[in-house]
CSV table of C-alpha atoms in Angstrom, one decimal:
chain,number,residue,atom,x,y,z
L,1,UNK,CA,-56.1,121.1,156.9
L,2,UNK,CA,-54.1,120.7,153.5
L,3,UNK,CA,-56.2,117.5,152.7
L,4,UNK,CA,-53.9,116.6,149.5
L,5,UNK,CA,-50.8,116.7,151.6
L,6,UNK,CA,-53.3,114.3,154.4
L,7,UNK,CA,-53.9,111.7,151.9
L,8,UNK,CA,-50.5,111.6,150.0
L,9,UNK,CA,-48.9,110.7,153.4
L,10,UNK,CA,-51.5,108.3,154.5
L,11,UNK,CA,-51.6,106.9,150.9
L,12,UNK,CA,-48.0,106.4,151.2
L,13,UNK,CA,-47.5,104.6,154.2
L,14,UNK,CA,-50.6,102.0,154.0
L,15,UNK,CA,-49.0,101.3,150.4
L,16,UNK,CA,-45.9,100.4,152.3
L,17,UNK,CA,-47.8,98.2,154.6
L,18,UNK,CA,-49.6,96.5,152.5
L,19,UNK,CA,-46.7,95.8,150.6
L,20,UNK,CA,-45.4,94.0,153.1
L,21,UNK,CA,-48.6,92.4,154.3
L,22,UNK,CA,-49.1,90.7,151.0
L,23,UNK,CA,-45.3,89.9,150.1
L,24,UNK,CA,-44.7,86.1,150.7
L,25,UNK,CA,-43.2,85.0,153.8
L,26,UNK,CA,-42.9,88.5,155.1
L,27,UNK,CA,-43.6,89.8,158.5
L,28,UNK,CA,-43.2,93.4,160.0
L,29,UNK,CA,-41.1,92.4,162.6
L,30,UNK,CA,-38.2,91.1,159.9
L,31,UNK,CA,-38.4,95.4,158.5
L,32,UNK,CA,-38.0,96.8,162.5
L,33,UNK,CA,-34.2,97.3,163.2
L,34,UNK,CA,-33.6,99.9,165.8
L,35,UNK,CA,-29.5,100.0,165.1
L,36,UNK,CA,-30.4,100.8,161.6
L,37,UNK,CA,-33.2,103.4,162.4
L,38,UNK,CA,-30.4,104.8,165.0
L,39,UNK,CA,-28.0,105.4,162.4
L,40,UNK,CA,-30.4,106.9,160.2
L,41,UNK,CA,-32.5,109.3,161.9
L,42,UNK,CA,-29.1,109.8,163.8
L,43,UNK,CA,-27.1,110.9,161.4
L,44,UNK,CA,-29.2,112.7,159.9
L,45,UNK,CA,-30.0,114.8,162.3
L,46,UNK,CA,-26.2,115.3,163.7
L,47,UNK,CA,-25.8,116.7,160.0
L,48,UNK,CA,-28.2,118.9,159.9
L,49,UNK,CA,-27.0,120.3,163.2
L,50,UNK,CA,-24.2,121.1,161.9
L,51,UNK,CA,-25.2,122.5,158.9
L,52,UNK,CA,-27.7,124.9,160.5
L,53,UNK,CA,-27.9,127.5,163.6
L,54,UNK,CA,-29.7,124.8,166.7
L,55,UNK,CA,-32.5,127.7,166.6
L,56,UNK,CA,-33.6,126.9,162.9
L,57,UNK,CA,-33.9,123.1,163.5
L,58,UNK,CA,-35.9,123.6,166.3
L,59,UNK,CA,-38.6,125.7,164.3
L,60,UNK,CA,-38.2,122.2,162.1
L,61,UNK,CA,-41.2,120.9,163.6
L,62,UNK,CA,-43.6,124.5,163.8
L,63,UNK,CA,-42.6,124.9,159.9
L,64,UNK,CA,-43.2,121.3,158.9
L,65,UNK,CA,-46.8,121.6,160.2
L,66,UNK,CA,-47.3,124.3,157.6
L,67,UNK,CA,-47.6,121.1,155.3
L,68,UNK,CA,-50.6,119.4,156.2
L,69,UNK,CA,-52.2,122.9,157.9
L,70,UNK,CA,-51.9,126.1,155.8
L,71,UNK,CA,-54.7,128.0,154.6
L,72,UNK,CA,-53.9,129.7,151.1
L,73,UNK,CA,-55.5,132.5,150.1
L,74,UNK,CA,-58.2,132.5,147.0
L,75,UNK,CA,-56.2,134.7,144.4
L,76,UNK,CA,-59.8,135.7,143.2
L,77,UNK,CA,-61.1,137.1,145.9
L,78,UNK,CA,-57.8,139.1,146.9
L,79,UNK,CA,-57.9,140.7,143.4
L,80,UNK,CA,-61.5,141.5,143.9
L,81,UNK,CA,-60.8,142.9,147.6
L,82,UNK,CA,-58.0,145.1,146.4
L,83,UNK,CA,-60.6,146.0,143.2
L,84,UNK,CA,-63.5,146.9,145.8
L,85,UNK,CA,-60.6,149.1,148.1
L,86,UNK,CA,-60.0,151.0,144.6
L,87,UNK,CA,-63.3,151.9,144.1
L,88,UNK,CA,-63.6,153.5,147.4
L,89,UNK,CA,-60.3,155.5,147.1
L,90,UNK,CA,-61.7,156.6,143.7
L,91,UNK,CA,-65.1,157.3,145.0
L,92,UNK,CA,-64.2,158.7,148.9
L,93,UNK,CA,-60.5,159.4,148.2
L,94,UNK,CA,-57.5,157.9,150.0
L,95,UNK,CA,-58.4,158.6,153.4
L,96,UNK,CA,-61.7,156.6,153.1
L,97,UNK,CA,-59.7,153.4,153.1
L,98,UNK,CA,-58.8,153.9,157.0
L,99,UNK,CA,-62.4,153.2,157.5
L,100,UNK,CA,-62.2,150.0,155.5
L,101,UNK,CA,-59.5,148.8,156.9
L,102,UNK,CA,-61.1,146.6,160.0
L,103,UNK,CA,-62.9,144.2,157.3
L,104,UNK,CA,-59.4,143.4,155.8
L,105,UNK,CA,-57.5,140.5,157.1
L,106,UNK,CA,-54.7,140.5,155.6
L,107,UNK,CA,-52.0,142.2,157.1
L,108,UNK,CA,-49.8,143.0,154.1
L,109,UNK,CA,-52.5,144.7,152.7
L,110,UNK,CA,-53.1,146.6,156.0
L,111,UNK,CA,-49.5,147.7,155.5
L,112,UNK,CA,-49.9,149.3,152.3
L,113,UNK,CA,-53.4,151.3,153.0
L,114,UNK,CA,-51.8,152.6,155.9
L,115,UNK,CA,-48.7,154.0,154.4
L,116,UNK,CA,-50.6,155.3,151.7
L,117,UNK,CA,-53.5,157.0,153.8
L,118,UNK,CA,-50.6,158.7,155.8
L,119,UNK,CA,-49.4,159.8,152.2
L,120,UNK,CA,-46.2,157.8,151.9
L,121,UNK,CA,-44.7,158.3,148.6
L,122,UNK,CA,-44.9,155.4,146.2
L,123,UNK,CA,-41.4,154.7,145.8
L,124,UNK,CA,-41.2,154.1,149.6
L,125,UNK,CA,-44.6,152.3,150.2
L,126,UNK,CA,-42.7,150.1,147.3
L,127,UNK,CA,-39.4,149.7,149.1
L,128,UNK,CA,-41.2,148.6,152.0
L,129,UNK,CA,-43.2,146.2,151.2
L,130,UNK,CA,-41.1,144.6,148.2
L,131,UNK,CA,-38.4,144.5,151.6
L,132,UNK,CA,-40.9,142.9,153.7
L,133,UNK,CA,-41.6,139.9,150.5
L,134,UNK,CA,-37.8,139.8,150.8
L,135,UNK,CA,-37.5,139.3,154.4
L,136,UNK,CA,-40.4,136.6,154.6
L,137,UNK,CA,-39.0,134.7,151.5
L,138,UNK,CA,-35.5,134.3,153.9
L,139,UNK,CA,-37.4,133.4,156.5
L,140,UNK,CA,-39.2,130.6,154.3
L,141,UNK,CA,-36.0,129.4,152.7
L,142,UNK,CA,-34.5,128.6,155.9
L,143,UNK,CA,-37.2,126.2,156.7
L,144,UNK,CA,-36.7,125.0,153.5
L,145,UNK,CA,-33.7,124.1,153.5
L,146,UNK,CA,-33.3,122.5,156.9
L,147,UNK,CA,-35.9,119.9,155.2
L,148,UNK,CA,-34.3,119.3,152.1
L,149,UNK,CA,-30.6,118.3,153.6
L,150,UNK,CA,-32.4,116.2,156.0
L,151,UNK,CA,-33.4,114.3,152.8
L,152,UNK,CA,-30.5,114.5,151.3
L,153,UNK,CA,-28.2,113.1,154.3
L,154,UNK,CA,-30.9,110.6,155.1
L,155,UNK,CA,-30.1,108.5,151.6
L,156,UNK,CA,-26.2,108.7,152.2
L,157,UNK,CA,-26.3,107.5,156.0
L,158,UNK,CA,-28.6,104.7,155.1
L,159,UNK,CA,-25.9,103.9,152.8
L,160,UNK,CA,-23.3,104.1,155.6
L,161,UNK,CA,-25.5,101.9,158.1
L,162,UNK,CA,-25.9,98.9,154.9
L,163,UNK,CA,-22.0,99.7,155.2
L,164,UNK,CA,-21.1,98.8,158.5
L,165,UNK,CA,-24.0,96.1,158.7
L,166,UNK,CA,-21.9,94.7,155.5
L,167,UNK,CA,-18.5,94.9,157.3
L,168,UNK,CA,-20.3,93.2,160.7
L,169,UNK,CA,-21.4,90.5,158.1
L,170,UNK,CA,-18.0,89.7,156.4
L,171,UNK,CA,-16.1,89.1,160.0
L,172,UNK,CA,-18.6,86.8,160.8
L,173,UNK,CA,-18.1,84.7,157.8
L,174,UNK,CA,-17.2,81.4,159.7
L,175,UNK,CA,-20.8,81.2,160.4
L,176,UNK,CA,-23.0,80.6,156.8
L,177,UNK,CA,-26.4,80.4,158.7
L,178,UNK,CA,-26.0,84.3,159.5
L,179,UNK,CA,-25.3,85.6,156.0
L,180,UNK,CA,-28.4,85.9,155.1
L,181,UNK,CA,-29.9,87.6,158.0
L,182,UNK,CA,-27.1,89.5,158.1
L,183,UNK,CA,-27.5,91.0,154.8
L,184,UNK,CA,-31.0,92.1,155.2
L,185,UNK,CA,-29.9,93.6,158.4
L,186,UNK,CA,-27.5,95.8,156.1
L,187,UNK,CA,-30.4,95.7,153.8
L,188,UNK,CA,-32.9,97.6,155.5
L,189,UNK,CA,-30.5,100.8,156.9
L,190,UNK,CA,-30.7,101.6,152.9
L,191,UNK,CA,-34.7,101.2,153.2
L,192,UNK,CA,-35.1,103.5,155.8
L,193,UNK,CA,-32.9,106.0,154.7
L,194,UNK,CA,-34.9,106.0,150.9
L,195,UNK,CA,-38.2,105.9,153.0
L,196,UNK,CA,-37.5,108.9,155.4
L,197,UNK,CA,-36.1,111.0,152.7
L,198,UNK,CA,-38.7,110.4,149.4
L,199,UNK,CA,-41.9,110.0,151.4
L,200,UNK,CA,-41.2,112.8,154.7
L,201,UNK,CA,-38.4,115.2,154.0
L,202,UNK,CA,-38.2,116.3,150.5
L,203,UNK,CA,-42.4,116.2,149.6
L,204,UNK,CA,-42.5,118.2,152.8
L,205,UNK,CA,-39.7,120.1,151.6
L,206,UNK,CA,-41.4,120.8,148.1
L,207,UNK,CA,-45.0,121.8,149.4
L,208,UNK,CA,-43.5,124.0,151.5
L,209,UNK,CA,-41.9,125.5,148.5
L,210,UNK,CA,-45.5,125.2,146.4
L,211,UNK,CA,-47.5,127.4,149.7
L,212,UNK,CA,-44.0,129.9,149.6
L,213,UNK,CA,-44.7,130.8,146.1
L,214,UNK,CA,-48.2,130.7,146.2
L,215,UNK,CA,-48.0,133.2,149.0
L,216,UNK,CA,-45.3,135.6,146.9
L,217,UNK,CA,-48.0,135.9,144.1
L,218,UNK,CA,-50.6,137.1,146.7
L,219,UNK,CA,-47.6,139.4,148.2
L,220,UNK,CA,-46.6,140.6,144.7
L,221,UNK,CA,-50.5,141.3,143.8
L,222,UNK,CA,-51.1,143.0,146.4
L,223,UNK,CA,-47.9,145.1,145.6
L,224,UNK,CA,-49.5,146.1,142.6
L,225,UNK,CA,-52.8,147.1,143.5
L,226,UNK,CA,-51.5,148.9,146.1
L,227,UNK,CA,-49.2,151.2,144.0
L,228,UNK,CA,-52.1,151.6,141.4
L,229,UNK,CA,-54.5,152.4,144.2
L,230,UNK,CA,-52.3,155.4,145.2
L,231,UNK,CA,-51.9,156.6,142.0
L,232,UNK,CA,-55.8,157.1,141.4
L,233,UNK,CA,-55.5,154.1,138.6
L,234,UNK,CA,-59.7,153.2,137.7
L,235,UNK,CA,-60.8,150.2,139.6
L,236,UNK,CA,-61.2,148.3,136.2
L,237,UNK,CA,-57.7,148.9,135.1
L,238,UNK,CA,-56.2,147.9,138.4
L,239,UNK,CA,-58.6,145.0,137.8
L,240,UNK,CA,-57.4,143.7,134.4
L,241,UNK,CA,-53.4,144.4,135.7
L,242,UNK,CA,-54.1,141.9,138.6
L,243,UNK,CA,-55.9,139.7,136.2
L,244,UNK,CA,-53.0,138.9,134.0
L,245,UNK,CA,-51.3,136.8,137.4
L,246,UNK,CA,-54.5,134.3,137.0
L,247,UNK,CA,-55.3,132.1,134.5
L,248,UNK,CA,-58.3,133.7,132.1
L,249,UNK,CA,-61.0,130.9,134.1
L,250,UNK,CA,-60.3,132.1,137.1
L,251,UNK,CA,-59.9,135.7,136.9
L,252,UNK,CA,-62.0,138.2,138.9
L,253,UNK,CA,-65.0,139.7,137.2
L,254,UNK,CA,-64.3,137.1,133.7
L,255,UNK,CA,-67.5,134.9,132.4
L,256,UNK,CA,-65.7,131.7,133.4
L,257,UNK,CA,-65.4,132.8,137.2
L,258,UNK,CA,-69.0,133.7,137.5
């Protein structure tokens, strides 16, 4: 579980509740308008539909779990795993890596041992894999991007519903009792909107973006160690190539790390 994602959401809505626990006068039941939340989550969602193929917002919900459960891989010990695979190809050769193979967990690496066991050349084991980082990057931007128009048409139809609550307002002037309750009304279609998009679509939206990247550093790492373990590069200098991704505490093998 992504704990920081975990408390940033339930930091965000107690702070919302207690806000209105403590505000003056204020009670919960004065913020619950289903006509407004209709419009909002509503519209929203009609938008997106259009915007997108129905297959990509269905996989809204499987890719917005990625946000609170995601397990990102230690940088460190990937360089140090691709380190200890060069040794053995420098030691054993290239075909001794098949043997090492069922301790390895990640499958991009997998990928690029086996095509360079089978003796793939390196432009190709390149192509591939730099294809396959291509291929999962679309995949990651769709999800993406379903997210962030959700909060972006999430502001402007909150807008639309403090709109018509304002229009439903003014033709019922003769009556001044309901202005005021008819304004927050209008009021709160704004709130929602603001809530659902700042505090659910767009941080989802951005940590997805945060784990995507993270994940293209491993990918592009292991790119590199791969290439330089089928060139017969020394462990050590495959070692300080990798390093330069990392900052100097936390690179594999360096003073601070141990």
């Amino acid at each position: 579980m992504d704990i920081a994602s975990t408390v940033g959401m339930v930091m965000g809505v107690s702070v919302l509740v207690m806000a209105i626990m403590i505000a003056p006068g204020a009670s919960f039941g004065a913020f619950i308008d289903y006509p407004s939340l209709m419009v909002v989550g509503g519209g929203a969602v009609a938008a997106v539909l259009i915007c997108f193929p129905l297959k990509s917002f269905l996989n809204t919900a499987r890719v917005a779990k990625n946000v609170f459960f995601n397990r990102q891989e230690s940088i460190t010990e990937l360089i140090e795993q691709i380190v200890s695979l060069a040794e053995t190809a420098r030691r054993d050769g290239l075909l001794a890596l098949e043997g090492r193979l069922e301790d390895v967990s990640n499958p991009f690496i997998i990928l690029g041992v086996q095509m360079a066991v089978d003796g793939t050349r390196p432009e190709i084991i390149e192509s591939v894999m730099r294809t396959e980082m291509d291929g999962i990057a679309t995949r990651h931007k769709n999800g993406k991007n379903v997210l962030d128009q959700m909060g972006r048409f999430a502001p402007a139809f909150g807008m639309i519903g403090t709109l018509m609550g304002l229009i439903i307002m003014l033709g019922n002037m003769d009556d001044p009792a309901a202005i005021g309750p008819g304004m927050a009304v209008a009021l709160i279609t704004t709130m929602y909107g603001a809530i659902f998009s700042n505090l659910f679509c767009l941080p989802f939206a951005e940590k997805l973006g945060f784990i995507h990247r993270h994940e293209q550093l491993a990918m592009e790492i292991i790119v590199r160690g791969i290439m330089g373990i089928q060139s017969g590069d020394n462990p050590r200098v495959i070692e300080q190539k990798l390093n330069t991704f990392v900052p100097p505490h936390q690179r594999a093998g360096s003073q601070e790390a141990a």
